[in-house]
Amino acid sequence: MVTIGNIIGNTIGIILKKPFIIVFWGVLMLAINLVGYLLPVFRTLFELGSISGSNPFEALMSFIQLIYSYLSDIKIVAISVVVLVLVLISIAVISGALMSGYLFKLNNAVSKKAGRRGEFSYGVRQYFNKISLMNFNVLVIGLVILTIIVVASVPALVITSASTGKGREMLPTVLFVDVLTGVVLFFGLMFYRIYAFFWYPAAINNGKKPFKEAKHITNKHFWKIVLVFAIFDLVYIAFQMLFVKLNENIYLLAIKWVFTSIFYAMFTTYIFTAFKKYSNHEKTMV
């Protein structure tokens, strides 16, 4: 029987045996964290929000109103759509070049295949087009889902904001709406992320219908995967909240670099390990 502990244990074992996984994420996260250190966009927004005294509800509502005000101008909308598509294509292609080689090497490591010279470049040549197209689809669908989430959150935000200072009269209604909205959004995001992330190992393993295969496997083991994803989410959110509150310096940069490198190495390796384990399990059950 395939257990979560078994998969996590294998994940750690693969990373320890294949240092390229940590090296890959170490180099990538060093570059990303350096850019974040030199251009602290999120920290600046957080500090501006703290100075203005606005809460997250008010900030989100203001952002929605700002976006809505621009939708009436067809020219701005058309330019924004063109720029957005170009940005998404650029991200999909750049990430496709990196991911195709890395995921091929990772899949070979999980499958316990002997490494060979030029493995990364072979993966790029073999899977670049497929991974880039998948990346674009994932980004577009993700953007649509994000838009739906923002719109779906408006009623809960309005009711929560209106209940401020009203005592306990509206508390049951607010709790019901907020909890219901949170549950729907949580599982909506979970389904999207699980299907999207497990699509990649299915594609690398040359399935004829990789998305269908990924969907079949994840549906069979959905709650186990949800539990692991939730743990990863909690760990990531906890560390990010800690990082935002600490003073930015070279030591914090080093800690963030180590954490993000290990985190993404663990997360990506878990996905491929879980897919392999669950896939093999399904084959033995036939």
C-alpha positions as a LaTeX table, in Angstrom:
\begin{tabular}{lrrr}
\hline
Residue & $x$ (\AA) & $y$ (\AA) & $z$ (\AA) \\
\hline
Met1 & 0.00 & 0.00 & 0.00 \\
Val2 & 1.23 & 3.48 & $-0.92$ \\
Thr3 & 1.33 & 5.83 & 2.09 \\
Ile4 & 2.10 & 9.52 & 2.41 \\
Gly5 & 5.05 & 8.74 & 4.71 \\
Asn6 & 6.47 & 6.34 & 2.13 \\
Ile7 & 6.24 & 8.93 & $-0.63$ \\
Ile8 & 7.79 & 11.71 & 1.49 \\
Gly9 & 10.59 & 9.33 & 2.55 \\
Asn10 & 11.32 & 8.46 & $-1.08$ \\
Thr11 & 11.20 & 12.15 & $-1.98$ \\
Ile12 & 13.89 & 13.00 & 0.57 \\
Gly13 & 15.95 & 9.99 & $-0.48$ \\
Ile14 & 15.90 & 11.01 & $-4.15$ \\
Ile15 & 16.99 & 14.57 & $-3.32$ \\
Leu16 & 19.88 & 13.29 & $-1.19$ \\
Lys17 & 21.02 & 10.93 & $-3.94$ \\
Lys18 & 20.60 & 13.43 & $-6.78$ \\
Pro19 & 22.22 & 16.75 & $-5.79$ \\
Phe20 & 21.32 & 18.35 & $-9.15$ \\
Ile21 & 17.78 & 18.90 & $-7.77$ \\
Ile22 & 19.03 & 21.18 & $-5.00$ \\
Val23 & 21.64 & 22.74 & $-7.29$ \\
Phe24 & 18.99 & 23.62 & $-9.90$ \\
Trp25 & 16.67 & 25.26 & $-7.39$ \\
Gly26 & 19.60 & 26.81 & $-5.51$ \\
Val27 & 20.77 & 28.68 & $-8.63$ \\
Leu28 & 17.24 & 29.65 & $-9.67$ \\
Met29 & 16.16 & 30.79 & $-6.19$ \\
Leu30 & 19.40 & 32.73 & $-5.70$ \\
Ala31 & 18.62 & 34.76 & $-8.81$ \\
Ile32 & 14.96 & 35.27 & $-7.83$ \\
Asn33 & 15.77 & 36.21 & $-4.22$ \\
Leu34 & 18.46 & 38.65 & $-5.34$ \\
Val35 & 15.96 & 40.37 & $-7.63$ \\
Gly36 & 13.46 & 40.44 & $-4.75$ \\
Tyr37 & 16.13 & 41.89 & $-2.46$ \\
Leu38 & 17.08 & 44.63 & $-4.92$ \\
Leu39 & 13.46 & 45.32 & $-5.96$ \\
Pro40 & 11.33 & 44.61 & $-2.85$ \\
Val41 & 7.94 & 45.09 & $-4.54$ \\
Phe42 & 5.86 & 42.94 & $-2.16$ \\
Arg43 & 7.53 & 44.34 & 0.98 \\
Thr44 & 6.93 & 47.89 & $-0.26$ \\
Leu45 & 3.24 & 47.16 & $-0.90$ \\
Phe46 & 2.94 & 45.56 & 2.55 \\
Glu47 & 4.54 & 48.58 & 4.24 \\
Leu48 & 2.40 & 51.04 & 2.27 \\
Gly49 & $-0.68$ & 49.12 & 3.36 \\
Ser50 & 0.48 & 49.28 & 6.98 \\
Ile51 & 1.15 & 53.02 & 6.77 \\
Ser52 & $-2.20$ & 53.79 & 5.12 \\
Gly53 & $-3.99$ & 51.77 & 7.80 \\
Ser54 & $-6.16$ & 49.98 & 5.25 \\
Asn55 & $-7.01$ & 46.36 & 5.91 \\
Pro56 & $-6.76$ & 43.60 & 3.27 \\
Phe57 & $-10.52$ & 43.79 & 2.60 \\
Glu58 & $-10.40$ & 47.49 & 1.81 \\
Ala59 & $-7.26$ & 47.08 & $-0.31$ \\
Leu60 & $-8.83$ & 44.31 & $-2.40$ \\
Met61 & $-12.08$ & 46.21 & $-2.85$ \\
Ser62 & $-10.15$ & 49.30 & $-3.98$ \\
Phe63 & $-8.18$ & 47.16 & $-6.44$ \\
Ile64 & $-11.39$ & 45.65 & $-7.87$ \\
Gln65 & $-12.93$ & 49.11 & $-8.26$ \\
Leu66 & $-9.77$ & 50.35 & $-10.00$ \\
Ile67 & $-9.82$ & 47.46 & $-12.49$ \\
Tyr68 & $-13.55$ & 47.91 & $-13.11$ \\
Ser69 & $-13.06$ & 51.61 & $-13.86$ \\
Tyr70 & $-10.68$ & 50.73 & $-16.72$ \\
Leu71 & $-12.99$ & 48.14 & $-18.30$ \\
Ser72 & $-15.16$ & 50.84 & $-19.84$ \\
Asp73 & $-12.28$ & 52.00 & $-22.06$ \\
Ile74 & $-12.08$ & 49.56 & $-25.01$ \\
Lys75 & $-8.67$ & 50.84 & $-26.10$ \\
Ile76 & $-7.10$ & 50.22 & $-22.69$ \\
Val77 & $-8.70$ & 46.77 & $-22.51$ \\
Ala78 & $-7.39$ & 45.81 & $-25.99$ \\
Ile79 & $-3.85$ & 46.99 & $-25.21$ \\
Ser80 & $-3.91$ & 45.26 & $-21.83$ \\
Val81 & $-5.02$ & 41.95 & $-23.39$ \\
Val82 & $-2.27$ & 42.08 & $-26.04$ \\
Val83 & 0.41 & 42.93 & $-23.45$ \\
Leu84 & $-0.89$ & 40.23 & $-21.10$ \\
Val85 & $-0.81$ & 37.56 & $-23.83$ \\
Leu86 & 2.76 & 38.54 & $-24.78$ \\
Val87 & 3.84 & 38.40 & $-21.12$ \\
Leu88 & 2.21 & 34.98 & $-20.65$ \\
Ile89 & 3.87 & 33.65 & $-23.82$ \\
Ser90 & 7.25 & 34.96 & $-22.64$ \\
Ile91 & 6.86 & 33.36 & $-19.21$ \\
Ala92 & 5.68 & 30.08 & $-20.77$ \\
Val93 & 8.64 & 29.91 & $-23.18$ \\
Ile94 & 11.35 & 30.90 & $-20.66$ \\
Ser95 & 10.00 & 28.55 & $-18.00$ \\
Gly96 & 9.53 & 25.87 & $-20.66$ \\
Ala97 & 13.23 & 25.97 & $-21.51$ \\
Leu98 & 14.17 & 25.46 & $-17.86$ \\
Met99 & 11.42 & 23.04 & $-16.89$ \\
Ser100 & 11.72 & 20.69 & $-19.86$ \\
Gly101 & 15.33 & 19.82 & $-19.03$ \\
Tyr102 & 14.87 & 19.77 & $-15.27$ \\
Leu103 & 11.66 & 17.71 & $-15.28$ \\
Phe104 & 13.21 & 15.16 & $-17.64$ \\
Lys105 & 16.18 & 14.73 & $-15.32$ \\
Leu106 & 13.89 & 14.63 & $-12.28$ \\
Asn107 & 11.67 & 12.00 & $-13.86$ \\
Asn108 & 14.72 & 9.84 & $-14.64$ \\
Ala109 & 15.88 & 10.20 & $-11.04$ \\
Val110 & 12.47 & 9.19 & $-9.68$ \\
Ser111 & 12.33 & 6.27 & $-12.12$ \\
Lys112 & 15.84 & 5.24 & $-10.99$ \\
Lys113 & 17.25 & 5.48 & $-14.50$ \\
Ala114 & 20.99 & 5.89 & $-14.88$ \\
Gly115 & 22.02 & 9.46 & $-15.62$ \\
Arg116 & 23.68 & 10.20 & $-18.92$ \\
Arg117 & 25.69 & 12.99 & $-20.46$ \\
Gly118 & 23.65 & 15.80 & $-21.94$ \\
Glu119 & 20.51 & 14.69 & $-20.14$ \\
Phe120 & 19.27 & 18.23 & $-19.48$ \\
Ser121 & 19.77 & 19.41 & $-23.08$ \\
Tyr122 & 18.10 & 16.24 & $-24.38$ \\
Gly123 & 15.08 & 16.98 & $-22.19$ \\
Val124 & 14.92 & 20.52 & $-23.59$ \\
Arg125 & 15.02 & 19.26 & $-27.18$ \\
Gln126 & 12.48 & 16.54 & $-26.49$ \\
Tyr127 & 9.92 & 18.37 & $-24.35$ \\
Phe128 & 10.42 & 22.13 & $-24.86$ \\
Asn129 & 7.42 & 22.61 & $-27.19$ \\
Lys130 & 5.12 & 20.41 & $-25.13$ \\
Ile131 & 6.06 & 21.97 & $-21.78$ \\
Ser132 & 5.89 & 25.53 & $-23.14$ \\
Leu133 & 2.39 & 24.93 & $-24.51$ \\
Met134 & 1.34 & 23.32 & $-21.22$ \\
Asn135 & 2.78 & 26.28 & $-19.30$ \\
Phe136 & 0.78 & 28.73 & $-21.41$ \\
Asn137 & $-2.44$ & 26.75 & $-20.88$ \\
Val138 & $-1.81$ & 26.52 & $-17.12$ \\
Leu139 & $-1.11$ & 30.27 & $-16.92$ \\
Val140 & $-4.22$ & 31.23 & $-18.90$ \\
Ile141 & $-6.50$ & 28.90 & $-16.94$ \\
Gly142 & $-4.88$ & 30.08 & $-13.71$ \\
Leu143 & $-5.55$ & 33.71 & $-14.65$ \\
Val144 & $-9.20$ & 32.90 & $-15.39$ \\
Ile145 & $-9.55$ & 31.08 & $-12.07$ \\
Leu146 & $-7.88$ & 33.99 & $-10.25$ \\
Thr147 & $-10.38$ & 36.38 & $-11.82$ \\
Ile148 & $-13.27$ & 34.14 & $-10.76$ \\
Ile149 & $-11.85$ & 33.96 & $-7.23$ \\
Val150 & $-11.61$ & 37.75 & $-6.96$ \\
Val151 & $-15.20$ & 38.19 & $-8.22$ \\
Ala152 & $-16.50$ & 35.37 & $-6.01$ \\
Ser153 & $-14.84$ & 36.93 & $-2.98$ \\
Val154 & $-16.65$ & 40.26 & $-3.35$ \\
Pro155 & $-19.89$ & 39.29 & $-1.52$ \\
Ala156 & $-17.94$ & 37.89 & 1.44 \\
Leu157 & $-15.72$ & 40.97 & 1.54 \\
Val158 & $-18.68$ & 43.36 & 1.39 \\
Ile159 & $-20.60$ & 41.54 & 4.14 \\
Thr160 & $-17.51$ & 41.25 & 6.35 \\
Ser161 & $-16.66$ & 44.92 & 5.88 \\
Ala162 & $-20.27$ & 46.00 & 6.53 \\
Ser163 & $-20.41$ & 43.97 & 9.75 \\
Thr164 & $-17.53$ & 45.89 & 11.32 \\
Gly165 & $-18.75$ & 47.66 & 14.44 \\
Lys166 & $-22.23$ & 46.13 & 14.21 \\
Gly167 & $-21.78$ & 43.88 & 17.24 \\
Arg168 & $-22.82$ & 40.24 & 17.16 \\
Glu169 & $-26.02$ & 40.68 & 15.18 \\
Met170 & $-24.47$ & 39.84 & 11.83 \\
Leu171 & $-21.87$ & 37.39 & 13.17 \\
Pro172 & $-23.71$ & 34.15 & 12.16 \\
Thr173 & $-24.32$ & 35.47 & 8.63 \\
Val174 & $-20.74$ & 36.68 & 8.26 \\
Leu175 & $-19.29$ & 33.40 & 9.51 \\
Phe176 & $-21.52$ & 31.35 & 7.19 \\
Val177 & $-20.71$ & 33.40 & 4.08 \\
Asp178 & $-16.97$ & 33.61 & 4.87 \\
Val179 & $-16.62$ & 29.90 & 5.67 \\
Leu180 & $-18.64$ & 28.87 & 2.60 \\
Thr181 & $-16.59$ & 31.16 & 0.36 \\
Gly182 & $-13.33$ & 29.94 & 1.88 \\
Val183 & $-14.22$ & 26.26 & 1.43 \\
Val184 & $-15.32$ & 26.75 & $-2.19$ \\
Leu185 & $-12.20$ & 28.73 & $-3.07$ \\
Phe186 & $-9.92$ & 26.29 & $-1.22$ \\
Phe187 & $-11.16$ & 23.24 & $-3.10$ \\
Gly188 & $-11.40$ & 25.12 & $-6.39$ \\
Leu189 & $-7.73$ & 26.07 & $-6.11$ \\
Met190 & $-6.80$ & 22.57 & $-4.94$ \\
Phe191 & $-8.44$ & 20.89 & $-7.92$ \\
Tyr192 & $-6.74$ & 23.31 & $-10.32$ \\
Arg193 & $-3.28$ & 22.99 & $-8.77$ \\
Ile194 & $-3.39$ & 19.22 & $-8.36$ \\
Tyr195 & $-4.56$ & 18.60 & $-11.92$ \\
Ala196 & $-2.09$ & 21.15 & $-13.34$ \\
Phe197 & 0.98 & 19.97 & $-11.40$ \\
Phe198 & 0.38 & 16.25 & $-11.92$ \\
Trp199 & $-0.12$ & 16.94 & $-15.63$ \\
Tyr200 & 3.66 & 17.46 & $-15.97$ \\
Pro201 & 4.87 & 14.02 & $-14.83$ \\
Ala202 & 2.14 & 12.45 & $-16.97$ \\
Ala203 & 3.40 & 14.41 & $-19.99$ \\
Ile204 & 7.08 & 13.58 & $-19.34$ \\
Asn205 & 6.20 & 9.90 & $-19.11$ \\
Asn206 & 4.87 & 10.10 & $-22.68$ \\
Gly207 & 1.27 & 9.27 & $-21.92$ \\
Lys208 & $-1.01$ & 9.40 & $-24.96$ \\
Lys209 & $-3.49$ & 11.49 & $-23.00$ \\
Pro210 & $-1.41$ & 12.94 & $-20.15$ \\
Phe211 & $-4.08$ & 15.19 & $-18.66$ \\
Lys212 & $-6.61$ & 12.37 & $-18.60$ \\
Glu213 & $-4.03$ & 10.11 & $-16.97$ \\
Ala214 & $-3.12$ & 12.75 & $-14.37$ \\
Lys215 & $-6.80$ & 13.38 & $-13.62$ \\
His216 & $-7.49$ & 9.67 & $-13.20$ \\
Ile217 & $-4.59$ & 9.14 & $-10.77$ \\
Thr218 & $-5.24$ & 12.27 & $-8.71$ \\
Asn219 & $-8.96$ & 11.53 & $-8.43$ \\
Lys220 & $-8.12$ & 8.10 & $-7.00$ \\
His221 & $-5.79$ & 9.57 & $-4.35$ \\
Phe222 & $-7.26$ & 13.07 & $-4.04$ \\
Trp223 & $-7.48$ & 13.39 & $-0.25$ \\
Lys224 & $-3.93$ & 12.16 & 0.32 \\
Ile225 & $-2.62$ & 14.71 & $-2.17$ \\
Val226 & $-4.78$ & 17.49 & $-0.67$ \\
Leu227 & $-3.31$ & 16.78 & 2.77 \\
Val228 & 0.27 & 17.02 & 1.50 \\
Phe229 & $-0.47$ & 20.15 & $-0.55$ \\
Ala230 & $-2.08$ & 21.76 & 2.51 \\
Ile231 & 1.03 & 21.01 & 4.59 \\
Phe232 & 3.28 & 22.52 & 1.92 \\
Asp233 & 0.99 & 25.58 & 1.77 \\
Leu234 & 1.01 & 26.10 & 5.53 \\
Val235 & 4.79 & 25.83 & 5.73 \\
Tyr236 & 5.27 & 28.23 & 2.82 \\
Ile237 & 2.76 & 30.81 & 4.12 \\
Ala238 & 4.21 & 30.67 & 7.65 \\
Phe239 & 7.73 & 31.35 & 6.42 \\
Gln240 & 6.63 & 34.11 & 4.04 \\
Met241 & 4.74 & 35.88 & 6.85 \\
Leu242 & 7.85 & 35.62 & 8.99 \\
Phe243 & 10.08 & 36.97 & 6.22 \\
Val244 & 7.84 & 40.00 & 5.60 \\
Lys245 & 7.91 & 40.99 & 9.28 \\
Leu246 & 11.70 & 40.71 & 9.65 \\
Asn247 & 14.11 & 43.43 & 8.62 \\
Glu248 & 15.57 & 42.90 & 5.17 \\
Asn249 & 19.31 & 42.13 & 5.32 \\
Ile250 & 21.88 & 39.77 & 3.85 \\
Tyr251 & 21.26 & 37.14 & 6.56 \\
Leu252 & 17.52 & 37.08 & 5.86 \\
Leu253 & 18.30 & 36.82 & 2.14 \\
Ala254 & 20.46 & 33.74 & 2.84 \\
Ile255 & 17.70 & 32.14 & 4.96 \\
Lys256 & 15.09 & 32.82 & 2.28 \\
Trp257 & 17.41 & 31.35 & $-0.36$ \\
Val258 & 17.97 & 28.14 & 1.61 \\
Phe259 & 14.28 & 27.78 & 2.47 \\
Thr260 & 12.94 & 28.37 & $-1.07$ \\
Ser261 & 15.59 & 26.08 & $-2.60$ \\
Ile262 & 14.70 & 23.20 & $-0.28$ \\
Phe263 & 10.97 & 23.90 & $-0.49$ \\
Tyr264 & 10.71 & 23.78 & $-4.28$ \\
Ala265 & 13.11 & 20.85 & $-4.51$ \\
Met266 & 10.87 & 18.94 & $-2.10$ \\
Phe267 & 7.62 & 20.02 & $-3.76$ \\
Thr268 & 8.56 & 19.16 & $-7.35$ \\
Thr269 & 10.19 & 15.88 & $-6.34$ \\
Tyr270 & 7.12 & 14.96 & $-4.28$ \\
Ile271 & 4.83 & 15.48 & $-7.28$ \\
Phe272 & 6.88 & 13.19 & $-9.52$ \\
Thr273 & 7.40 & 10.62 & $-6.77$ \\
Ala274 & 3.69 & 10.58 & $-5.88$ \\
Phe275 & 2.72 & 10.27 & $-9.54$ \\
Lys276 & 5.12 & 7.34 & $-10.01$ \\
Lys277 & 3.99 & 5.56 & $-6.85$ \\
Tyr278 & 0.27 & 6.05 & $-7.47$ \\
Ser279 & 0.64 & 5.14 & $-11.15$ \\
Asn280 & 2.44 & 1.90 & $-10.33$ \\
His281 & $-0.14$ & 1.15 & $-7.66$ \\
Glu282 & $-2.96$ & 1.56 & $-10.18$ \\
Lys283 & $-1.21$ & $-0.81$ & $-12.60$ \\
Thr284 & $-0.88$ & $-3.51$ & $-9.93$ \\
Met285 & $-4.57$ & $-3.19$ & $-9.12$ \\
Val286 & $-5.61$ & $-3.93$ & $-12.71$ \\
\hline
\end{tabular}
